[in-house]
């Protein structure tokens, strides 16, 4: 087999794994689930795209696989649900910005899920409103409205660092 | 509540200052190691078959959007008035019922020749790289600031060449 697809895969992972993982973490109950969902979604998207896939396809696949996993979770006992709290931070930060990064993570975590999804896909997923709408199965206008609402809520939560 | 635009602008600036944390190296190694499983990665010859319908579909979508924009714009002109839209600019206004109305402008910034390839029917096609600036404004409820989104969009457009 040629080495070319492997190196392109590696390069694609290096460029994008962080933002895909952030979204996967938000769609699942813990880091292990997030990693499993992400791995499966990346492979599926890569194969469906015949190589480097569109970001919107990857996010939509992560979301679908996370929903499937959630359903399977619901059917069995949730034994490890509270046992393994997330240890990994969501955002990269310099030392002097660490406190702000933690505040931001907390603020994003406490957003209603529908707002969290939109803000994550738009800001860190780098999707257009059209792509956000397609990924989440909502109208574009709704995506834009949720984005604005999320910003307003985040502004309240982050007011200590916005002054 | 204060709805001044700079309120949300400052939040956006703060959000964009932070990037998602990179995955741990152990997980990255795990992801890199699953690549050999991707035996279904098509070879370049097969990729052409997959890629070209996709490009053609996008071309059709662009053409449809441009046509819809031109028709909408044309219908909005008063009778007898001379068109005054700059070349390469398409403005559409989408207003469908309960959704927030959207005003969309696409500006063609440049076109570059990428060379000649063959499509799935082995016909020669010239690949043109087009750069657009999309400017969308989502108009929310009365009294609320509109949400604006501007971004650069790049398209690869195959143009079928005739054989003589």
Short mmCIF file of N, CA and C in Angstrom, two decimals, chain A residues 7 9 19 51 96 117 119 138 147:
data_model
loop_
_atom_site.label_atom_id
_atom_site.label_comp_id
_atom_site.label_asym_id
_atom_site.label_seq_id
_atom_site.Cartn_x
_atom_site.Cartn_y
_atom_site.Cartn_z
N UNK A 7 0.03 9.30 5.39
CA UNK A 7 0.54 10.60 5.80
C UNK A 7 -0.55 11.66 5.72
N UNK A 9 -3.72 11.11 6.22
CA UNK A 9 -4.54 10.83 7.42
C UNK A 9 -3.88 11.46 8.65
N UNK A 19 -10.48 19.90 17.47
CA UNK A 19 -11.84 20.47 17.41
C UNK A 19 -12.89 19.37 17.33
N UNK A 51 -11.39 9.88 1.42
CA UNK A 51 -10.21 10.66 1.81
C UNK A 51 -10.66 11.78 2.74
N UNK A 96 -0.83 32.06 31.80
CA UNK A 96 -1.50 33.24 32.33
C UNK A 96 -2.99 33.28 31.94
N UNK A 117 -24.07 23.19 21.37
CA UNK A 117 -23.76 22.58 20.07
C UNK A 117 -23.49 23.66 19.02
N UNK A 119 -22.71 26.92 19.37
CA UNK A 119 -21.54 27.78 19.61
C UNK A 119 -20.25 27.00 19.33
N UNK A 138 -31.43 21.55 11.87
CA UNK A 138 -32.29 22.68 12.25
C UNK A 138 -32.25 23.73 11.13
N UNK A 147 -27.12 30.93 18.18
CA UNK A 147 -25.75 31.44 18.31
C UNK A 147 -25.77 32.75 19.09
#
